[in-house]
Coordinates of C-alpha atoms in Angstrom, one line a residue:
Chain A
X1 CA 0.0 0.0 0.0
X2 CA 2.8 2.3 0.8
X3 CA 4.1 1.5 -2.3
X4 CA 1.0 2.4 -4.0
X5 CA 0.9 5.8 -2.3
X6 CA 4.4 6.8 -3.4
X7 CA 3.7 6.2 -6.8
X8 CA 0.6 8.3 -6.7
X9 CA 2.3 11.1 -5.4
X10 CA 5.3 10.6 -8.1
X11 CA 8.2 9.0 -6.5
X12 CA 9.7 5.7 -7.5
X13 CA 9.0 3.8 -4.2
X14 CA 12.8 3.0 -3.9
X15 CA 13.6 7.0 -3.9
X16 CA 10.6 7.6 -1.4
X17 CA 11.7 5.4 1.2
X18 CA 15.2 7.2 0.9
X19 CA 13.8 10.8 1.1
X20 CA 11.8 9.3 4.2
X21 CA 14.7 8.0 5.8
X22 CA 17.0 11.3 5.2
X23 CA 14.0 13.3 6.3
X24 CA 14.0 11.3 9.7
X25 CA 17.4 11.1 10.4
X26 CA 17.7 14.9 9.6
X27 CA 14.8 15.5 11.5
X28 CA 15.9 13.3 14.4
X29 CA 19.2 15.3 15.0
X30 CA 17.5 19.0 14.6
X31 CA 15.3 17.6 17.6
X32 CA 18.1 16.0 19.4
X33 CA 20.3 19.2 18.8
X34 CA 17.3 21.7 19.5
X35 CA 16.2 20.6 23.4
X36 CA 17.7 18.9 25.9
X37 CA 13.5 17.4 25.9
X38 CA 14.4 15.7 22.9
X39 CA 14.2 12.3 24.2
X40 CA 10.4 12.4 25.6
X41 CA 9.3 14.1 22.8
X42 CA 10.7 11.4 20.7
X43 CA 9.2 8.3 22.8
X44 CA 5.8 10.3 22.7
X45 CA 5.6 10.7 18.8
X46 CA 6.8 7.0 18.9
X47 CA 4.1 5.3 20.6
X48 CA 1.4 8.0 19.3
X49 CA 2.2 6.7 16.1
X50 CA 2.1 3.1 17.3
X51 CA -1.2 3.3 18.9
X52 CA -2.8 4.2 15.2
X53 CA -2.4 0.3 14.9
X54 CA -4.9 0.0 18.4
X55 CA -7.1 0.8 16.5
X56 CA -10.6 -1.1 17.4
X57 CA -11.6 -1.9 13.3
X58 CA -8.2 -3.2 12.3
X59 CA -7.8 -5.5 15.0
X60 CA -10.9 -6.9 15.2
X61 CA -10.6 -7.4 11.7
X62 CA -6.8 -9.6 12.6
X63 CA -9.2 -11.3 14.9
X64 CA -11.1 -12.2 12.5
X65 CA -8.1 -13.8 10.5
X66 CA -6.0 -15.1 12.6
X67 CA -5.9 -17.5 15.9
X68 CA -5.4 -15.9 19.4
X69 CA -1.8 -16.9 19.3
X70 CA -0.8 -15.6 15.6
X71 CA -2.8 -12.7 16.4
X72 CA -0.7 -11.6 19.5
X73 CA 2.3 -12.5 17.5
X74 CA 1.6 -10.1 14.3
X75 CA 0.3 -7.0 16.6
X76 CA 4.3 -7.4 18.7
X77 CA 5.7 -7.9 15.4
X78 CA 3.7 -4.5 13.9
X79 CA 4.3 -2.3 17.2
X80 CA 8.4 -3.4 16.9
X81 CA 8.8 -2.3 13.4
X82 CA 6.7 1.0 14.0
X83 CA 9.1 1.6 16.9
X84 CA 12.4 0.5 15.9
X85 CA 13.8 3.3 13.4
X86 CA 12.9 5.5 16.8
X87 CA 14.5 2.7 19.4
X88 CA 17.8 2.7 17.0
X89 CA 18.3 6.2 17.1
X90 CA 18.0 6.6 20.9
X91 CA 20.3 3.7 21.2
X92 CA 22.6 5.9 19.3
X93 CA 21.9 8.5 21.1
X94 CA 22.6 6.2 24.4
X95 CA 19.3 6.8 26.2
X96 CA 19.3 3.2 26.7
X97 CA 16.5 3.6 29.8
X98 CA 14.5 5.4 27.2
X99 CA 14.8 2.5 25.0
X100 CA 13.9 -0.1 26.8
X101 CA 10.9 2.0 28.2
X102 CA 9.3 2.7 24.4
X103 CA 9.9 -1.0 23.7
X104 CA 7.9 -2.4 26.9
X105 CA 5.1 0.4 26.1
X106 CA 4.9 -0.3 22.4
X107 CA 4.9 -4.4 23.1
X108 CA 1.7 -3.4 25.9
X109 CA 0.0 -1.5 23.1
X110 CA 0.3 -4.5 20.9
X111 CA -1.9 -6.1 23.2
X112 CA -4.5 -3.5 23.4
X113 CA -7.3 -1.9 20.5
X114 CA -8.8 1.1 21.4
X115 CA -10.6 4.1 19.6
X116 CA -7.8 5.8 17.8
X117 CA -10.8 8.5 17.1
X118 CA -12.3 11.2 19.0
X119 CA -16.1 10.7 18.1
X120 CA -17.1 13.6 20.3
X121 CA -17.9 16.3 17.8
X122 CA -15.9 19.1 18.2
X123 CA -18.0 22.7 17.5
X124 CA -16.5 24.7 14.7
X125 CA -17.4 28.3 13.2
X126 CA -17.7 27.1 10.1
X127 CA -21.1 24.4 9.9
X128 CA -22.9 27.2 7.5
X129 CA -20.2 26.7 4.7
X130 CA -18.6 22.6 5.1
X131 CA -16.7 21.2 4.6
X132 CA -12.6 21.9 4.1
X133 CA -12.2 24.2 6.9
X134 CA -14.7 21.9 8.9
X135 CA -13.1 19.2 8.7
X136 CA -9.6 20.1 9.0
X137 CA -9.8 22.5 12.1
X138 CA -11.7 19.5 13.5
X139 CA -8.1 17.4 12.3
X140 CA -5.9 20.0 14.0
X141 CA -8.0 21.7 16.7
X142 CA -4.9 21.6 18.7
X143 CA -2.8 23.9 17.1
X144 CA -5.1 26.8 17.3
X145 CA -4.4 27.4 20.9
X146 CA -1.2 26.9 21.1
X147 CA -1.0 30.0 18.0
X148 CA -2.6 32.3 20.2
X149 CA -0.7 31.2 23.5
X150 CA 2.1 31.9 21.3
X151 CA 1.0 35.2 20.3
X152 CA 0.5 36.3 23.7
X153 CA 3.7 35.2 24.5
X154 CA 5.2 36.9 21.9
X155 CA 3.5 40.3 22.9
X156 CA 5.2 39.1 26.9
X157 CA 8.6 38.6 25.3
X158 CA 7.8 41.7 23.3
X159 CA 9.1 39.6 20.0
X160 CA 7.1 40.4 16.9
X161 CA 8.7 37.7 15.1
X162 CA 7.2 35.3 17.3
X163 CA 3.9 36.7 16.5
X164 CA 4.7 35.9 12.7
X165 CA 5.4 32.5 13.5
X166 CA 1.9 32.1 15.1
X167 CA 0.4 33.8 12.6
X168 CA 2.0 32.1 9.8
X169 CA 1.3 28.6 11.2
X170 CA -2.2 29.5 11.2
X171 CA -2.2 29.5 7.2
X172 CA 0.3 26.9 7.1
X173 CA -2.4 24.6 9.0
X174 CA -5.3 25.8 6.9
X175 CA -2.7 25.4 3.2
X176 CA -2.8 21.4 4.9
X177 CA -6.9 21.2 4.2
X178 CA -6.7 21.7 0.8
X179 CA -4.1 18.8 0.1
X180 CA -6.5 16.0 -0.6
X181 CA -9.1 15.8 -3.4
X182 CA -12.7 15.3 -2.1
X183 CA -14.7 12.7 -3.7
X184 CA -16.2 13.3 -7.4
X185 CA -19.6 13.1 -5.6
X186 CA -19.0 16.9 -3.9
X187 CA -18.1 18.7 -6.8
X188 CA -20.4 17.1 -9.1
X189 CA -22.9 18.3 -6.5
X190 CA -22.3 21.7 -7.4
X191 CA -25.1 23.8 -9.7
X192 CA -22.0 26.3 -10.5
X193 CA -19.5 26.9 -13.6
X194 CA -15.9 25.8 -13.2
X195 CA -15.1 29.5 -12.5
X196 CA -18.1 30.6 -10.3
X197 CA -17.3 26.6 -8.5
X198 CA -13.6 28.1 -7.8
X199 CA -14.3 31.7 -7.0
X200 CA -16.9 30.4 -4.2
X201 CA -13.9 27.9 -3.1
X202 CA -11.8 30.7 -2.6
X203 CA -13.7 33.0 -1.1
X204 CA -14.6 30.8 1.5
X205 CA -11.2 30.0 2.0
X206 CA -10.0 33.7 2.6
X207 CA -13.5 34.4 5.2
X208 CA -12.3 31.5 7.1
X209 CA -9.0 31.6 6.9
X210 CA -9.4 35.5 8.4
X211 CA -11.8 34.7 11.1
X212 CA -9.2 31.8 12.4
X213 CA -6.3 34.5 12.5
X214 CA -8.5 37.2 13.4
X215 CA -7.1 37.3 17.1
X216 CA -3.5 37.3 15.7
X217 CA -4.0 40.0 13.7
X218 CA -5.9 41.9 16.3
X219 CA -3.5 41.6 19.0
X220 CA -0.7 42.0 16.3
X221 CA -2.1 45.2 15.2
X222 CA -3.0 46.8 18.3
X223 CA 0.4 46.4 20.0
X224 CA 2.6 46.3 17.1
X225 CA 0.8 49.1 15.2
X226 CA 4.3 50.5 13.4
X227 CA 5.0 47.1 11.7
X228 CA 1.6 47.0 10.6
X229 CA 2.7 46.8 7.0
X230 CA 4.4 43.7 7.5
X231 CA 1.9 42.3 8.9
X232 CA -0.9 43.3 5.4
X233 CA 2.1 41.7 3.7
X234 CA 2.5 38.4 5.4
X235 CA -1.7 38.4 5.5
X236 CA -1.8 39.0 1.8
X237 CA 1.3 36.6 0.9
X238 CA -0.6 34.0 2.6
X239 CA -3.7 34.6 1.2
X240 CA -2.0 34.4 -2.4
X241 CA -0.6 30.8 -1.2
X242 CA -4.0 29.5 -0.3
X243 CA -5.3 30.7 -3.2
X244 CA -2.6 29.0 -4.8
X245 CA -3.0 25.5 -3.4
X246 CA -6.7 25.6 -3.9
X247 CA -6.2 26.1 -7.8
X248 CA -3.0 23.6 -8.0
X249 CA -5.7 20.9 -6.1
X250 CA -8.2 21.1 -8.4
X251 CA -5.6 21.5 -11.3
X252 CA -5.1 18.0 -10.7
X253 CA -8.1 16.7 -9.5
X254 CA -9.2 13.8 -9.3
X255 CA -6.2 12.8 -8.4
X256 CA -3.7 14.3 -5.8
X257 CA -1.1 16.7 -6.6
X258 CA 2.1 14.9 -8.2
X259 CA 6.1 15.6 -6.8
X260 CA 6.3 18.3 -9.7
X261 CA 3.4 20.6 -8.7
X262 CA 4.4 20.2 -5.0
X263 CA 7.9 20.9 -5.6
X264 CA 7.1 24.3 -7.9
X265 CA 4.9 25.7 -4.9
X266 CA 7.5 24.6 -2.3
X267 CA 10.1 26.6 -4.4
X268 CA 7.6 29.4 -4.7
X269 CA 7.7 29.4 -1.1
X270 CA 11.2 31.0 -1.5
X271 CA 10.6 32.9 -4.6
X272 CA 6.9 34.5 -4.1
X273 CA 6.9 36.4 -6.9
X274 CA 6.9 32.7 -9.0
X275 CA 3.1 32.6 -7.6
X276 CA 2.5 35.7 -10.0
X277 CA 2.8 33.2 -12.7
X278 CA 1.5 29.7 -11.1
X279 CA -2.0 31.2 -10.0
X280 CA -3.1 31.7 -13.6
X281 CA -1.7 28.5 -14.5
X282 CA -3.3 26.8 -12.1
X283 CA -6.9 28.4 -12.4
X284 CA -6.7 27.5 -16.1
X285 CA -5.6 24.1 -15.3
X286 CA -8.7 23.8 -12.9
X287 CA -11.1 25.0 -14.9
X288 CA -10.3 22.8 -17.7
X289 CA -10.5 19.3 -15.1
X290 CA -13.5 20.7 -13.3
X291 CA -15.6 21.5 -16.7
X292 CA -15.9 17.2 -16.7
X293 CA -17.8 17.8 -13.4
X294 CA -19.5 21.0 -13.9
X295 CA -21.5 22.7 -16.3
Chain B
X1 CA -38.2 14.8 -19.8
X2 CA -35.2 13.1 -20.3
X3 CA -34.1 11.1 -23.1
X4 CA -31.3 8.5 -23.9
X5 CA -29.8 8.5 -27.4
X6 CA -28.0 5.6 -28.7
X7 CA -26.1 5.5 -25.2
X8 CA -22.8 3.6 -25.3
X9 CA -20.1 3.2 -22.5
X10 CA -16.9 1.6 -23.0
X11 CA -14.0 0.8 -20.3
X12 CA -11.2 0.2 -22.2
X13 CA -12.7 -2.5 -25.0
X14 CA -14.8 -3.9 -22.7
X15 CA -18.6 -2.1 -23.4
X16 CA -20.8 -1.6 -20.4
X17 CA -23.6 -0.4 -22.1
X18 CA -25.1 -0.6 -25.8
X19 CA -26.4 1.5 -27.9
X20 CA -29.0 2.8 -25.1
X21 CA -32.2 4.6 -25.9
X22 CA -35.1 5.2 -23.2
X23 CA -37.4 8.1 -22.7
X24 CA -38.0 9.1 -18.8
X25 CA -41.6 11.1 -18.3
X26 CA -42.8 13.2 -15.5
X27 CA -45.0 12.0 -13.2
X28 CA -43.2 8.6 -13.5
X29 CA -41.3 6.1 -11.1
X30 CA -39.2 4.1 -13.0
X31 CA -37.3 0.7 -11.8
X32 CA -33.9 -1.0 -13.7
X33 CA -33.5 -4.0 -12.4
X34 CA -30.3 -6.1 -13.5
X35 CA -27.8 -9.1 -12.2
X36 CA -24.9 -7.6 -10.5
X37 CA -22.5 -6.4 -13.4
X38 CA -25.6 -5.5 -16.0
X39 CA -24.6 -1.9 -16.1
X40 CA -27.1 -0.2 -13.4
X41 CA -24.7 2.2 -11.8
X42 CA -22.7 3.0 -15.5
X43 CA -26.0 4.0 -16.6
X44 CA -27.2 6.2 -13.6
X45 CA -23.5 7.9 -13.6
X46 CA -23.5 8.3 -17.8
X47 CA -27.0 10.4 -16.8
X48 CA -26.0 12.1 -14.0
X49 CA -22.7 13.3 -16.1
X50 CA -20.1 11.9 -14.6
X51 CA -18.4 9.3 -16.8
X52 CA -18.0 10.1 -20.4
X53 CA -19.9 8.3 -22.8
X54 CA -20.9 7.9 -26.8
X55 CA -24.6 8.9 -27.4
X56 CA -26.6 11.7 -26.6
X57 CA -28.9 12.1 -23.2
X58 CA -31.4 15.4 -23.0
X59 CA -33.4 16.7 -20.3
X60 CA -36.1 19.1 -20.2
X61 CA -34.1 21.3 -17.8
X62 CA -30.6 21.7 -18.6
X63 CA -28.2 21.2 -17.7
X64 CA -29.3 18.1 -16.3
X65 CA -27.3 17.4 -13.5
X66 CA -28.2 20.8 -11.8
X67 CA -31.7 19.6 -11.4
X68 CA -30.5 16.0 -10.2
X69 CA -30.9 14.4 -6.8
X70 CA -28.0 11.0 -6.9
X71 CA -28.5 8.7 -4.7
X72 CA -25.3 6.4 -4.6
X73 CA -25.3 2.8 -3.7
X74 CA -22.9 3.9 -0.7
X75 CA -23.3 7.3 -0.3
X76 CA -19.6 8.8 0.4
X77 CA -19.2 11.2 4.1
X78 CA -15.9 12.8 5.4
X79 CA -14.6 11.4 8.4
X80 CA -15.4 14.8 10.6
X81 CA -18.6 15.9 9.4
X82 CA -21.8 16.1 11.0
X83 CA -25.0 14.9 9.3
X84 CA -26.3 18.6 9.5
X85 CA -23.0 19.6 7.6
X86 CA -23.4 16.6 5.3
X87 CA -27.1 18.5 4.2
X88 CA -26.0 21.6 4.5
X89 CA -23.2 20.9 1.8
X90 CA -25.3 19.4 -0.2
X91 CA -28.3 22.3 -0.1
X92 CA -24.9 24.9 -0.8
X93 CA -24.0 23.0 -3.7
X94 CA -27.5 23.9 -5.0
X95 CA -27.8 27.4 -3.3
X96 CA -31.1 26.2 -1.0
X97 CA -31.9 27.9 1.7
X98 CA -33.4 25.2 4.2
X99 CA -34.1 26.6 8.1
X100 CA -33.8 24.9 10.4
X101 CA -32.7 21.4 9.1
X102 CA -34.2 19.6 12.4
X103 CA -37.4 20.3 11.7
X104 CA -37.2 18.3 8.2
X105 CA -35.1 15.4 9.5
X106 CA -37.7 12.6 9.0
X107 CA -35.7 9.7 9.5
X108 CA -35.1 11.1 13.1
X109 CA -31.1 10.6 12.4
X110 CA -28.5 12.0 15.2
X111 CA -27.5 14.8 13.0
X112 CA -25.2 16.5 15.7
X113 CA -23.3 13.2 15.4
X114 CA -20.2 12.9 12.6
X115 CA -22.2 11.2 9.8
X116 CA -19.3 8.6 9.2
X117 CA -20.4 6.8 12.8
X118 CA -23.9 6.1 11.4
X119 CA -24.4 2.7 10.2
X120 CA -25.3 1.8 6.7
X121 CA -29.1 2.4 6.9
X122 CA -28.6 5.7 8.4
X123 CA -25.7 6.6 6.2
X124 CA -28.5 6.3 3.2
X125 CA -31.1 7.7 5.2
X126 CA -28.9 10.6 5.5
X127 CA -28.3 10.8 1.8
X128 CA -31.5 10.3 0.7
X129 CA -32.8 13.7 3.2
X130 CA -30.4 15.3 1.7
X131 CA -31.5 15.0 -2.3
X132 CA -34.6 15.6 -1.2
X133 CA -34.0 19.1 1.0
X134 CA -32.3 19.9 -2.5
X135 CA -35.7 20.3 -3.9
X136 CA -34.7 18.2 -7.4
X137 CA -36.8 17.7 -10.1
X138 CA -35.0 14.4 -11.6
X139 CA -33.9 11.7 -9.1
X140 CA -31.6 8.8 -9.6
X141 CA -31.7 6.5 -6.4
X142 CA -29.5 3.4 -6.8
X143 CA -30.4 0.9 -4.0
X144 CA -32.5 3.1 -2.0
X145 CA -33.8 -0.1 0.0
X146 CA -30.5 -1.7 1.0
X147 CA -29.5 -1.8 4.5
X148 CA -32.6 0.6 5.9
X149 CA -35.3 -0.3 8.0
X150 CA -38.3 -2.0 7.8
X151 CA -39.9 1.1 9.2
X152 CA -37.7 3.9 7.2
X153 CA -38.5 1.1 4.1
X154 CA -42.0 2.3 4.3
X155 CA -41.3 6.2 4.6
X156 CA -39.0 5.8 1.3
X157 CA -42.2 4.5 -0.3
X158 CA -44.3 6.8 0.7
X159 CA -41.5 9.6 -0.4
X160 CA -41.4 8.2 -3.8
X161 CA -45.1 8.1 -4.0
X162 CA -45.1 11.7 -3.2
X163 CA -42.4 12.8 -5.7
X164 CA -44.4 11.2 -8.5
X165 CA -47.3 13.1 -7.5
X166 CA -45.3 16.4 -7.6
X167 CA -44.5 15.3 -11.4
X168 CA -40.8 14.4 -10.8
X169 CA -38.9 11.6 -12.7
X170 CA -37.7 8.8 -10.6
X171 CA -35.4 6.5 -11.7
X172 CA -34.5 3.8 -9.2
X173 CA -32.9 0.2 -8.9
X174 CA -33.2 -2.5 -6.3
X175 CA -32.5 -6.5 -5.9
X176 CA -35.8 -6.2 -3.7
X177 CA -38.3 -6.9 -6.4
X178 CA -41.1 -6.2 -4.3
X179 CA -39.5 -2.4 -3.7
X180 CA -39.7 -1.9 -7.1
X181 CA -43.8 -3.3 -7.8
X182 CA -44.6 -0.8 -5.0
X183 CA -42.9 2.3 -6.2
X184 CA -42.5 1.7 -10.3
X185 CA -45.0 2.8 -13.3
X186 CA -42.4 0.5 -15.4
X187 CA -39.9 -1.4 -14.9
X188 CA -36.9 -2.5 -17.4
X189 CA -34.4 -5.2 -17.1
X190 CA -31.0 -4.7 -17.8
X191 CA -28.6 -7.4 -19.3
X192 CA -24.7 -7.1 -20.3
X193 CA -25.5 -3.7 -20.9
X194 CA -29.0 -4.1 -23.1
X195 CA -32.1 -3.2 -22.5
X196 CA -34.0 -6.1 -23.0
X197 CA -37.3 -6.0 -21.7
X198 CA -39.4 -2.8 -20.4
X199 CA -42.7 -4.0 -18.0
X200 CA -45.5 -2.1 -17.5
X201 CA -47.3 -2.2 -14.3
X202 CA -50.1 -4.9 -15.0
X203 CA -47.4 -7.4 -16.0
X204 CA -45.1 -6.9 -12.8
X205 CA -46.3 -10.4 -11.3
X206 CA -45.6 -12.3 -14.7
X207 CA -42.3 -10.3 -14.2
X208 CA -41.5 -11.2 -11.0
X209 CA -42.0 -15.3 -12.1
X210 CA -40.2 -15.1 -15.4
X211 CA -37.0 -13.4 -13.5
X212 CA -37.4 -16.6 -10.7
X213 CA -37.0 -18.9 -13.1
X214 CA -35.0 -17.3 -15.4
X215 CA -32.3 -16.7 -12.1
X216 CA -33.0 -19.8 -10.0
X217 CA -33.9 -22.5 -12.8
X218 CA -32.6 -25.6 -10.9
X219 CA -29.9 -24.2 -9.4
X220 CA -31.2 -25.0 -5.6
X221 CA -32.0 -28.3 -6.5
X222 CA -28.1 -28.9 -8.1
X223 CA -27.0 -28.3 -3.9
X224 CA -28.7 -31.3 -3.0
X225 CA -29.8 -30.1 0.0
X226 CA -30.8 -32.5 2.6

């Protein structure tokens, strides 16, 4: 399946598991160097990702398929693999307590299923217009506190920059809800033109967007009134990127965006002024695949 | 009014459907009935717009699929939607205004709840309010009995009774043949893709036996079952 996946998204598998491996290594040091934490935080991404495989409908399913015995045996053997790139690198690292810990833990959760998801629905100022913005705040609730704590800490340490940060993790949460294409079904749907489907996309996208930085910007504004014009700058930069990923999504819907598309935006993300050319390429891209599904 | 012209759908070389041609009225409830495989769901997705196909298919209002409630065999929902949002959605899509949605949920679903913990009934029960609150004049429901119940069974009936009488055009399959002598003016059977016989609603019953023992023939009696 993870083969399947990479292809998808472009990459020979062979190449994708290298770029995942570099980008965990490479990430594993930044942590490492970054807080003297490092360790906890490590074991606790560790065995959040091993407890996706609790999951009640997965291992009911193994159940299903194999004896009590077998059963036991493949959930160890998933919970080992999930944890051992982690478990070799703090064994490198020589937090051999740590080690040991994440390996009794992970080897518990591998006799255990639970609910990996929250059913309690989570209120959201956005019911009148679903879904995107819906659904992903409802994915990443989290992370809209900790902006604003950050904010206000910011205004404490008296460090705009900080503020930015906040601010611009805000939009780089919201870029991560228009990644995946919705089912066929919910654009068909639609009683609008390719154009009028996109403008009303966007639109959308920018109220919500606003309303979920609105505090930011406030607080930003008020206190940091004489850098006010960076602040219309970064708004309206990260307006123009969510703009920009809704067009490049539906520029290759149905499918997801390929390595090519991706890597153009990312390089944008350097060179803004490239988005001066990619937004019109994308909207006529997206118009031409969405005319299959609307009028 | 919607009419089929010479319909044909290949995938690949392999054709689904055949050189189509079938006239829908107003004021009608029309059943397809076919094996699994007979080209049900091509068809209802070659109407509704949504796969390409050779032929020509008109409707009265245009375009078509504006005007179109779809009820899929297994209706799709996000993960972290509520069924509220799930209508709601759909009545955007369409620019209705609907109220209070409460107040028109019939099927007395939990519609504060995320719509992808209801079961399968509910699930359909949930898509089928939807197409309605939509306020379509054409509706394609694909399997609108499967997995519901008993109870809901009979509100669906009485919902496509209803919709004839407010002259829309209803188009709907089943495997529950008895679904589809309650609801249907006519009913035609589907076969690799063919048309090959259209029933009115005096000949249901004779319907009904030729399609037993045309499917079961001696089939039970080759399990030898003691």
């Amino acid at each position: 399946m993870t083969n399947r996946r990479l292809k998808e998204f472009g990459f020979e598998p062979v190449f994708g598991y290298l770029l995942i491996l570099a980008s965990f290594t490479g990430l594993s040091f930044f942590l490492f160097y970054k807080t003297e934490f490092a360790q906890y935080i490590y074991m606790l991404i560790s065995l959040a990702l091993t407890s996706k495989l609790s999951g009640t409908g997965r291992n009911d399913f193994l159940k299903l398929c194999f004896s009590d015995r077998h059963y036991k045996l493949v959930r160890n053997i998933e919970n080992l693999t999930s944890a051992i790139p982690f478990l070799i690198f703090l064994i490198y690292k020589q937090f051999f307590i740590g080690s040991i810990i994440l390996t009794v833990i992970s080897l518990i959760l591998g006799l255990s299923s639970f609910k990996t998801n929250l059913n309690v629905t989570i209120p959201t100022p956005f019911y009148k217009k679903p879904f995107e913005f819906t659904v992903g705040f409802r994915n990443t609730f989290l992370i809209f506190p900790i902006t604003y704590i950050l904010t206000i800490i910011a205004v404490f340490v008296d460090n705009f920059n900080l503020g930015i940060f906040s601010f611009l993790l805000v939009f780089v949460v919201a870029l991560s809800f228009y990644t995946k294409p919705e089912n066929e079904y919910f654009v068909w749907s639609f009683a609008l033109t390719p154009k009028q489907f996109i403008i009303e996309k966007i639109k959308t996208a920018l109220f919500f967007i606003s309303i979920l930085s609105l505090p930011i910007i406030l607080t930003l504004c008020v206190l940091y009134y004489e850098n006010i014009d960076a602040l219309i700058a970064f708004y309206l930069l990260g307006c123009l990127f969510l703009i920009t990923i809704i067009l490049a999504k539906y520029a290759a819907y149905p499918y997801e965006m390929n390595l090519p598309e991706v890597i153009i935006i990312a390089i944008s993300i350097s060179f803004p002024p490239l988005l001066l050319v990619l937004t019109p390429y994308f909207y006529l891209k997206a118009t031409k695949k969405l005319q299959h599904y609307l009028a | 009014m919607i009419e089929i012209i010479e319909l044909s759908k290949y995938y690949g070389t392999k054709q689904v459907l055949s050189n189509i041609n079938m006239t829908f009225l107003e004021g009608n409830v029309y059943g397809i009935v076919g094996e699994n495989g007979a080209g049900k769901t091509t068809l209802f997705r070659c109407i509704a717009g949504l796969e390409y196909y050779e032929g020509k298919i008109n409707a009265r209002l245009s375009p078509l699929k504006n005007h179109l409630g779809l009820l899929l065999t297994e209706p799709y929902l996000f993960s972290k939607i509520t069924g509220k949002e799930y209508i709601q959605l759909l009545c955007n899509a369409r620019e209705i205004k609907i109220g209070d949605i409460d107040l028109k949920n019939i099927f007395e679903l939990p519609l504060n709840q995320y719509a992808s913990t209801y079961s399968t009934g509910m699930k359909k029960k949930l898509a089928i309010t939807a197409i309605l609150l939509q306020e379509n004049t054409y509706f394609i429901l694909d399997e609108p009995f499967n997995g519901v119940d008993i109870q809901s069974n009979i509100i669906i009936t009485e919902i496509i009774h209803k919709l004839r009488e407010l002259n829309k055009i209803v188009i709907i399959s089943s495997h529950i043949f008895s679904t589809l002598s309650d609801t249907c003016d006519e009913i035609h059977l589907l076969k690799n893709g063919v048309f090959i016989k259209t029933v009115k609603k005096e000949e249901f019953t004779q319907l009904e036996t030729e399609m037993k023992e045309m499917t079961v023939g001696n089939k039970i009696e080759k399990l030898e079952l003691k």
